[in-house]
Short mmCIF file of C-alpha atoms and ligand atoms in Angstrom, two decimals:
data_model
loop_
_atom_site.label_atom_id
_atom_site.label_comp_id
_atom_site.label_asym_id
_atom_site.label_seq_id
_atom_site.Cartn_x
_atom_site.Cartn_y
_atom_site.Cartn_z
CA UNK U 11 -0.87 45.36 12.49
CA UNK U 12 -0.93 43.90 9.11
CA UNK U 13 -3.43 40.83 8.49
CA UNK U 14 -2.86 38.91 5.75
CA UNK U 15 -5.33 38.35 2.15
CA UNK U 16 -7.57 35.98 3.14
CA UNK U 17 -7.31 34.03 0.36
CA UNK U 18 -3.07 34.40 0.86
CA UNK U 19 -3.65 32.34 4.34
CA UNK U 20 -5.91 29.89 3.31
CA UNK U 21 -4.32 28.83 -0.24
CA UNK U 22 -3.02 25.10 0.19
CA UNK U 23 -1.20 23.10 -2.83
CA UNK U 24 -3.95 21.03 -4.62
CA UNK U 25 -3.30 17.31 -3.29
CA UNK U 26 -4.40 15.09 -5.60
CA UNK U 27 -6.72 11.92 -4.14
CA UNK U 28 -4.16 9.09 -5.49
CA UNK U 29 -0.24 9.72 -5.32
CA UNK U 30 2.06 10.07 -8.04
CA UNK U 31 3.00 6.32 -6.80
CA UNK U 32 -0.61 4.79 -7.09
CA UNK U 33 -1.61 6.15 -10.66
CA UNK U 34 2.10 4.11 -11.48
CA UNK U 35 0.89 1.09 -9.74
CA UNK U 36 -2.34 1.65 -11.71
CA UNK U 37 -0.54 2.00 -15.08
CA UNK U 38 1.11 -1.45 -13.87
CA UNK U 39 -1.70 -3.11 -13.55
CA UNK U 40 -3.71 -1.51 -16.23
CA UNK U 41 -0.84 -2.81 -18.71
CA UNK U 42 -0.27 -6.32 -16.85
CA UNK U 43 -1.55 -9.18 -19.35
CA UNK U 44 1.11 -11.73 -18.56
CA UNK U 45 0.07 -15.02 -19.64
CA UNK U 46 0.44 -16.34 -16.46
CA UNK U 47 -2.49 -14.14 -15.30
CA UNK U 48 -4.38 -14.77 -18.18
CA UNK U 49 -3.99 -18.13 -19.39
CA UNK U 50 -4.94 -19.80 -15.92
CA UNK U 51 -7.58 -18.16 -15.62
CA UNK U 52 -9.22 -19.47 -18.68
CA UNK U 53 -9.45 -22.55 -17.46
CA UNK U 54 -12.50 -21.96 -15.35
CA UNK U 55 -13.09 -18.10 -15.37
CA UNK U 56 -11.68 -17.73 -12.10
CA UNK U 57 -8.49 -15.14 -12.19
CA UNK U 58 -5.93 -15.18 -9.77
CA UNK U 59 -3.22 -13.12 -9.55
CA UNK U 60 -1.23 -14.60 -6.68
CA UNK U 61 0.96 -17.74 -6.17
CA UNK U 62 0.26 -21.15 -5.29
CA UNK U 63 0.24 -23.55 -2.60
CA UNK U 64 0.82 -27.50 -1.83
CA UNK U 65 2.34 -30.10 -3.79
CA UNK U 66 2.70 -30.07 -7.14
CA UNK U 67 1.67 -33.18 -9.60
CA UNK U 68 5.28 -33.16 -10.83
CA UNK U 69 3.86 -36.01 -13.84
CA UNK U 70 2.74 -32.99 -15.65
CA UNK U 71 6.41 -32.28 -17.11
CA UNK U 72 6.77 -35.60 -18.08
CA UNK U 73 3.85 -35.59 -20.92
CA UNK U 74 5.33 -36.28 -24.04
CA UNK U 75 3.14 -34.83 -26.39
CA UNK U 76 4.54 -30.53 -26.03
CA UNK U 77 0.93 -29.12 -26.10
CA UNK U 78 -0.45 -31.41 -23.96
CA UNK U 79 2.81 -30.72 -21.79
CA UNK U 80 1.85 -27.05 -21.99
CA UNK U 81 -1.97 -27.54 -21.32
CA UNK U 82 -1.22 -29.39 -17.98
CA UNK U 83 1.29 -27.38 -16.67
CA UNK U 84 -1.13 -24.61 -17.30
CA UNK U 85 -4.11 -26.20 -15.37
CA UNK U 86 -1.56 -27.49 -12.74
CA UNK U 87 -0.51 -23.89 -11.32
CA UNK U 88 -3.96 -22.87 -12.06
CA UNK U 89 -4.68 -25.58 -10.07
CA UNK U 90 -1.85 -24.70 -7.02
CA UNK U 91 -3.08 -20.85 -7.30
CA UNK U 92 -6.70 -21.84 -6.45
CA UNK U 93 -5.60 -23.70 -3.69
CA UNK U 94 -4.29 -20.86 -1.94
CA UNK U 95 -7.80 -18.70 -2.84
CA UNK U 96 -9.38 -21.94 -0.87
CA UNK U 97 -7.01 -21.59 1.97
CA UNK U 98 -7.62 -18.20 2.41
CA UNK U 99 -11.48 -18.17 2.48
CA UNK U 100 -11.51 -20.95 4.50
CA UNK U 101 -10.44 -19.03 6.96
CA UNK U 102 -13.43 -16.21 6.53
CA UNK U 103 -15.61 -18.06 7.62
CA UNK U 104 -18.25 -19.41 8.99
CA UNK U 105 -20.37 -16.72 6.79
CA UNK U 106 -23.59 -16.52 5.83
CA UNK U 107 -25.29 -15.42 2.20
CA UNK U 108 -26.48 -12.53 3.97
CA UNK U 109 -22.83 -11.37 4.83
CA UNK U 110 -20.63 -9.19 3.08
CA UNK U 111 -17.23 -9.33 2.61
CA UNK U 112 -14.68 -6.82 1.32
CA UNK U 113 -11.51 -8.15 -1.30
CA UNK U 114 -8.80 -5.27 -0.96
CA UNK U 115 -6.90 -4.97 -3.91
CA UNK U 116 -9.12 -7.44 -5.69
CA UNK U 117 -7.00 -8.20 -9.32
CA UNK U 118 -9.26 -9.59 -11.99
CA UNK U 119 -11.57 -10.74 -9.14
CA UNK U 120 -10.88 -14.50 -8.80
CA UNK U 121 -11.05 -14.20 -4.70
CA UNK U 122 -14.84 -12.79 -4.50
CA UNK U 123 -15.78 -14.79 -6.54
CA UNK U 124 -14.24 -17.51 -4.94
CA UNK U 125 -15.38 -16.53 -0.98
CA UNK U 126 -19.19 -16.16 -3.15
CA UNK U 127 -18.94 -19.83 -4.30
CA UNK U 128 -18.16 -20.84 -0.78
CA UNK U 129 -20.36 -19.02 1.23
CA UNK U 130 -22.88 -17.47 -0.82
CA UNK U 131 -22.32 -13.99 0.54
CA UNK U 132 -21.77 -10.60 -0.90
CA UNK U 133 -18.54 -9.31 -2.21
CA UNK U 134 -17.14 -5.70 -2.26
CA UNK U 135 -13.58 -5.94 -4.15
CA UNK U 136 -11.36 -3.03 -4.93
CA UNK U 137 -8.74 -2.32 -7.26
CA UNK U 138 -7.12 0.90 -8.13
CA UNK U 139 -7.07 -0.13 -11.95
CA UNK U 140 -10.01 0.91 -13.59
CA UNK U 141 -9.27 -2.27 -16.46
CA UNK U 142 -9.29 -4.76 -13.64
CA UNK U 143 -12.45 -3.20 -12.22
CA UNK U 144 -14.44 -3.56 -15.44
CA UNK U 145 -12.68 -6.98 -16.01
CA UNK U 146 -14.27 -8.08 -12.87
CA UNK U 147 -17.25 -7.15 -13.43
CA UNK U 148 -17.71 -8.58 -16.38
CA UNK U 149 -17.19 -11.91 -15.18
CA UNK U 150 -19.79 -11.45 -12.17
CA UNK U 151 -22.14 -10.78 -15.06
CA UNK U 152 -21.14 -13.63 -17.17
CA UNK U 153 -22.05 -15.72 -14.02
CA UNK U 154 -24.93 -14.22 -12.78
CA UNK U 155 -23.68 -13.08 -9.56
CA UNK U 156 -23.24 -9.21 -10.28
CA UNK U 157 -26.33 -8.70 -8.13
CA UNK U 158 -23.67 -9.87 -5.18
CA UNK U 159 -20.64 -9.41 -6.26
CA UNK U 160 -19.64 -6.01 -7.08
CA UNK U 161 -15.66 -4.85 -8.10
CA UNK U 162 -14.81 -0.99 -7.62
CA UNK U 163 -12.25 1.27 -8.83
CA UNK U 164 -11.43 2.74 -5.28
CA UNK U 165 -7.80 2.95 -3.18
CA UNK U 166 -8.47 0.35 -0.42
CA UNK U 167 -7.09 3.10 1.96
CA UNK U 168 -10.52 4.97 1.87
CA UNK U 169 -13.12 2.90 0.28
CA UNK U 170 -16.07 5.17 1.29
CA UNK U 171 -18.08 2.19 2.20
CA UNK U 172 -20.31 1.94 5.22
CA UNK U 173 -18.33 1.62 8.92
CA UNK U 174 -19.11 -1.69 10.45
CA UNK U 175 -21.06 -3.36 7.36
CA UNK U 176 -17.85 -6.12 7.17
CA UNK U 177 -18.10 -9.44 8.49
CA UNK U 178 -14.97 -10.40 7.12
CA UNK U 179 -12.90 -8.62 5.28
CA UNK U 180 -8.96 -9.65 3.02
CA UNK U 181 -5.79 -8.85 1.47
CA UNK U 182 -4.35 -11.44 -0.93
CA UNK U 183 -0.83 -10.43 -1.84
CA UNK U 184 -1.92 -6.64 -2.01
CA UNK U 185 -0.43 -5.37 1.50
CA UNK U 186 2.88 -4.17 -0.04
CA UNK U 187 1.66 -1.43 -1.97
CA UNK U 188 0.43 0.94 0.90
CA UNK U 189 1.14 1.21 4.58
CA UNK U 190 -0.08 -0.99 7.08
CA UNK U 191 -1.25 1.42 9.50
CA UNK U 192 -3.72 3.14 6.33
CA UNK U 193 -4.12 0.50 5.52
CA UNK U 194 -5.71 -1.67 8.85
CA UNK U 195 -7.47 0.80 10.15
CA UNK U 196 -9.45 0.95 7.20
CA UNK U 197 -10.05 -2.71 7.20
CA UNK U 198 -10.94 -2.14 11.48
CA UNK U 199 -13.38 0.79 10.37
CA UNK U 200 -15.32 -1.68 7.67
CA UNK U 201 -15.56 -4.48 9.94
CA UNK U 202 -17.71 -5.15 12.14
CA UNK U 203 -17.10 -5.99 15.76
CA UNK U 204 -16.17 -9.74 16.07
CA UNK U 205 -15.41 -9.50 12.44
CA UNK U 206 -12.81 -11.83 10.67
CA UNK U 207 -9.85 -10.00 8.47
CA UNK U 208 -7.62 -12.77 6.67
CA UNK U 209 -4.36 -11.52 4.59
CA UNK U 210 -1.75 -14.07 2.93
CA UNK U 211 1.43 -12.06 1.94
CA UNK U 212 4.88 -11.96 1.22
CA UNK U 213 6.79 -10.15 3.84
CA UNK U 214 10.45 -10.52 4.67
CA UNK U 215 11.70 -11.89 7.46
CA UNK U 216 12.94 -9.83 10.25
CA UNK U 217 15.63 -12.51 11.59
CA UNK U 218 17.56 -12.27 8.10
CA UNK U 219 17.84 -8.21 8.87
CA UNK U 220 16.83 -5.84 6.62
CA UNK U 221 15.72 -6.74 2.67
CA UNK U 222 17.76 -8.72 1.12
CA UNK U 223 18.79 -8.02 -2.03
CA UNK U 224 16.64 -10.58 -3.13
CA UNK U 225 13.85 -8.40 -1.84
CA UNK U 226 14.95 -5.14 -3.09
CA UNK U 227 14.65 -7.19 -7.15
CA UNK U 228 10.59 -8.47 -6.17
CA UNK U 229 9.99 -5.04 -5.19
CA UNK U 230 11.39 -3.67 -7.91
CA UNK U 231 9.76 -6.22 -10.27
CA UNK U 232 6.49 -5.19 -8.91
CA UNK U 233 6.65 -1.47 -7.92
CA UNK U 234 6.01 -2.54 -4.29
CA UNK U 235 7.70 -1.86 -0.80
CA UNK U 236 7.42 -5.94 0.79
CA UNK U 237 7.07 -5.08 4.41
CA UNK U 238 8.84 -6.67 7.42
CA UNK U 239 6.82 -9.64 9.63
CA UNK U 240 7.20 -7.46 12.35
CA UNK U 241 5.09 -4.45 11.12
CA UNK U 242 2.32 -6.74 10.49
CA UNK U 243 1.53 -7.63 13.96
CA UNK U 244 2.56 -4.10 15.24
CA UNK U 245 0.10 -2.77 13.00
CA UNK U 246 -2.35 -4.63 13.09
CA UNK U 247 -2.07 -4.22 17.46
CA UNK U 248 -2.40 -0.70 17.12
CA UNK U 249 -5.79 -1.37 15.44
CA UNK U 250 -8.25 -3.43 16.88
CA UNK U 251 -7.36 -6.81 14.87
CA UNK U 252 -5.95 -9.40 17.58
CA UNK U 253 -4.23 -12.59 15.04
CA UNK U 254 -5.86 -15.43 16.00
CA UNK U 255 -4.08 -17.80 13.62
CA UNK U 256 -0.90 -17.29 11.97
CA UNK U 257 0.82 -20.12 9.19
CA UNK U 258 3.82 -19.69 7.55
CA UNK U 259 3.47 -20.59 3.75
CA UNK U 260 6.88 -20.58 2.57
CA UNK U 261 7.87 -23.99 1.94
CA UNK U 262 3.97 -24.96 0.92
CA UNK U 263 4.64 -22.18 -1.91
CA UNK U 264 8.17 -23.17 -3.34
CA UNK U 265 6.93 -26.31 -5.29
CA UNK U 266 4.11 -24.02 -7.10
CA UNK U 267 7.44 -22.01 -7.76
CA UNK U 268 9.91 -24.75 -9.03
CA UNK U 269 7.06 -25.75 -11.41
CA UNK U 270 6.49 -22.46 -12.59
CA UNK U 271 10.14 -21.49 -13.11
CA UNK U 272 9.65 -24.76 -15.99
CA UNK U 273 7.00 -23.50 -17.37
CA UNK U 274 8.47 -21.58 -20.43
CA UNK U 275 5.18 -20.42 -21.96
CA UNK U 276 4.14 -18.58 -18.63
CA UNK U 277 7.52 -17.82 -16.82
CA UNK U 278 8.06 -13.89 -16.14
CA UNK U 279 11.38 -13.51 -15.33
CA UNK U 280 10.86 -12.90 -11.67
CA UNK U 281 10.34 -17.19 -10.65
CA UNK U 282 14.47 -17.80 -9.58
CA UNK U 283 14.47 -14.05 -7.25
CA UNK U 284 11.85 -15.70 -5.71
CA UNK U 285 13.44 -19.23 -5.51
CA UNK U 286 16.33 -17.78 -3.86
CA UNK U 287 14.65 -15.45 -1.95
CA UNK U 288 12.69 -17.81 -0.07
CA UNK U 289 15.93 -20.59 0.24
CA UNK U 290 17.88 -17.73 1.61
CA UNK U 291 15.73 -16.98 4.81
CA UNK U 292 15.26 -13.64 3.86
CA UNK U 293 11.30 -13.78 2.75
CA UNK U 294 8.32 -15.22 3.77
CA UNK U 295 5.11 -16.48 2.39
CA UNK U 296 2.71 -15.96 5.50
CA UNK U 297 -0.74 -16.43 6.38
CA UNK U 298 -2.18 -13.99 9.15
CA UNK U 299 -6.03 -14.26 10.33
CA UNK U 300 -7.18 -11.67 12.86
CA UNK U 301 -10.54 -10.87 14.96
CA UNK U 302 -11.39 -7.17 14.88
CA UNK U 303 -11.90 -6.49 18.23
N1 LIG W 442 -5.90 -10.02 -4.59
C1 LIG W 442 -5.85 -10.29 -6.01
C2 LIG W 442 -4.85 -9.44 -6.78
C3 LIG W 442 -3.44 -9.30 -6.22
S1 LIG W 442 -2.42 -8.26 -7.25
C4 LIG W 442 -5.63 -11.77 -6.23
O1 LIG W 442 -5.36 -12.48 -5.27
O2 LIG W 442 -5.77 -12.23 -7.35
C5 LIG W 442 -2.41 -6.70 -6.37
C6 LIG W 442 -3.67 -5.89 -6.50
O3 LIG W 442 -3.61 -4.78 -5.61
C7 LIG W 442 -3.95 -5.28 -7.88
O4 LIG W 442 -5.30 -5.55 -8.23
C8 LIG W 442 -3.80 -3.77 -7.66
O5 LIG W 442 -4.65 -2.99 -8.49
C9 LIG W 442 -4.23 -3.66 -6.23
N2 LIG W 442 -3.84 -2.43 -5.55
C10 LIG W 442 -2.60 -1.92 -5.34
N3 LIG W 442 -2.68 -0.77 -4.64
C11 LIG W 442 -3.99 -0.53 -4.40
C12 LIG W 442 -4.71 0.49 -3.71
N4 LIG W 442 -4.09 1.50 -3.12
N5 LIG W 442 -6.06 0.38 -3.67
C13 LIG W 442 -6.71 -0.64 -4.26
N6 LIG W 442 -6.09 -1.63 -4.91
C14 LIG W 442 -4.74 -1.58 -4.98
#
């Protein structure tokens, strides 16, 4: 009998904690300074990087003067973006300032800060860009509210943080860069029992078929993989979060889009893919709030 080198037997390729695909999604976002990301967030020192929701004041394009144009359009999808942040902690809730919350895939922090405001509580967000993180932070300092609201440079797929110490916990528009079943049962592990987990998302829409092509260009535009409707709800089932309400956003989102796609100082290139993609039936702007059970 011939036994093998120990060291032979045990010897496994290094695997590296982040995936070749993550460190590109964190060069993406460590390079991102789009004006639309920017810009709007000026306005109050809130950042969002997501899209907006309700009507839009249409009066802003009619402003004569072009600066003051550009100004209002400006504050006016700032304005439609923190709607949406409102809709979505709204439905947190009720919370208390001794609560914490987790932000998964936080951006320049805008949503934290935002569930803080409302509730008071405290605020774990995570980004895997290290420039968002510090970003973030930053701007809890500026405010005072770094002793609550804390940003870390973490994959939301294994935070580390304590099991159970969640009373609610979210994804804004960050689901489609990892897989849903990682992805939930990290959320399930963080939250505590009874515990509220809210995302809002673009998915596409399982009656069209498969991605449209439509799809396949946001995806592209973003380095993401926009999941199905379906594989929400089947993930989330196979991990303790039972939805308890579930709103379809997509024609409360096409006006922020419409004013956007006239907004030449801001536009990215991505606004009519979007358009279309929503008129077409094949993707979905969609609200989902679960109990973790
Ligand atoms: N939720 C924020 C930002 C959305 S943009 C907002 O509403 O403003 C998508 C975010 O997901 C980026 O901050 C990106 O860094 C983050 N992200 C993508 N993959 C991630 C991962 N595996 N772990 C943590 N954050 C991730």
């Amino acid at each position: 009998m011939t036994t093998a080198p120990v060291a032979a037997r045990s010897a496994t390729a290094p695997v590296p904690t982040q995936s070749t695909y993550q460190n590109r999604v964190a060069d993406y976002w460590n390079a991102e300074e789009n004006p639309v990301n920017l810009e709007l967030g000026q306005i109050d020192d809130l950042y969002h990087h997501h899209y907006g929701v309700g009507e839009a004041d249409w009066s802003v394009l009619d402003e004569a003067d072009p600066a003051l144009r550009r100004d209002r359009i400006t504050a006016e999808l700032h304005r439609l973006e923190h709607a949406q942040a409102e809709l979505l902690a709204a439905h947190l809730g009720p919370l208390t300032p001794a609560d914490r919350v987790f932000d998964a895939g936080c951006g320049r922090g805008g949503g934290s800060i935002t569930a803080n405001l409302r509730y008071g509580c405290h605020a774990d967000g995570v980004t895997i860009s290290a420039k968002q993180a510090d970003f973030a932070n930053e701007q809890a300092r500026r405010r005072d509210v770094a002793d609550k609201v804390r940003y870390h440079l973490r994959n939301m797929l294994d935070t580390g943080f304590e099991t159970g110490a969640y009373a609610a916990s979210w994804n804004n528009e960050s689901t489609m860069y990892v897989e849903l079943d990682l992805l939930f049962a990290e959320h399930a592990r963080l939250l505590r029992r009874g515990g509220r987990y809210v995302t809002i998302t673009g998915c596409y829409n399982d009656t069209y078929g498969r991605a449209s092509r439509e799809v396949s260009l946001i995806n592209a535009h973003y380095i993401c993989d926009i999941h199905p409707r379906s594989e929400y709800f089947r993930a989330m089932a196979r991990n303790r979060l039972v939805p308890v309400h579930v709103e379809d956003l997509t024609a409360a989102t096409i006006p922020y889009w419409e004013l956007r796609k006239q907004a030449d100082h801001l536009v990215t290139g991505v606004e009519d893919t979007f358009l279309d993609a929503y008129r077409n039936g094949s993707f979905q702007y969609l609200l989902i709030a679960a109990d973790r059970v």
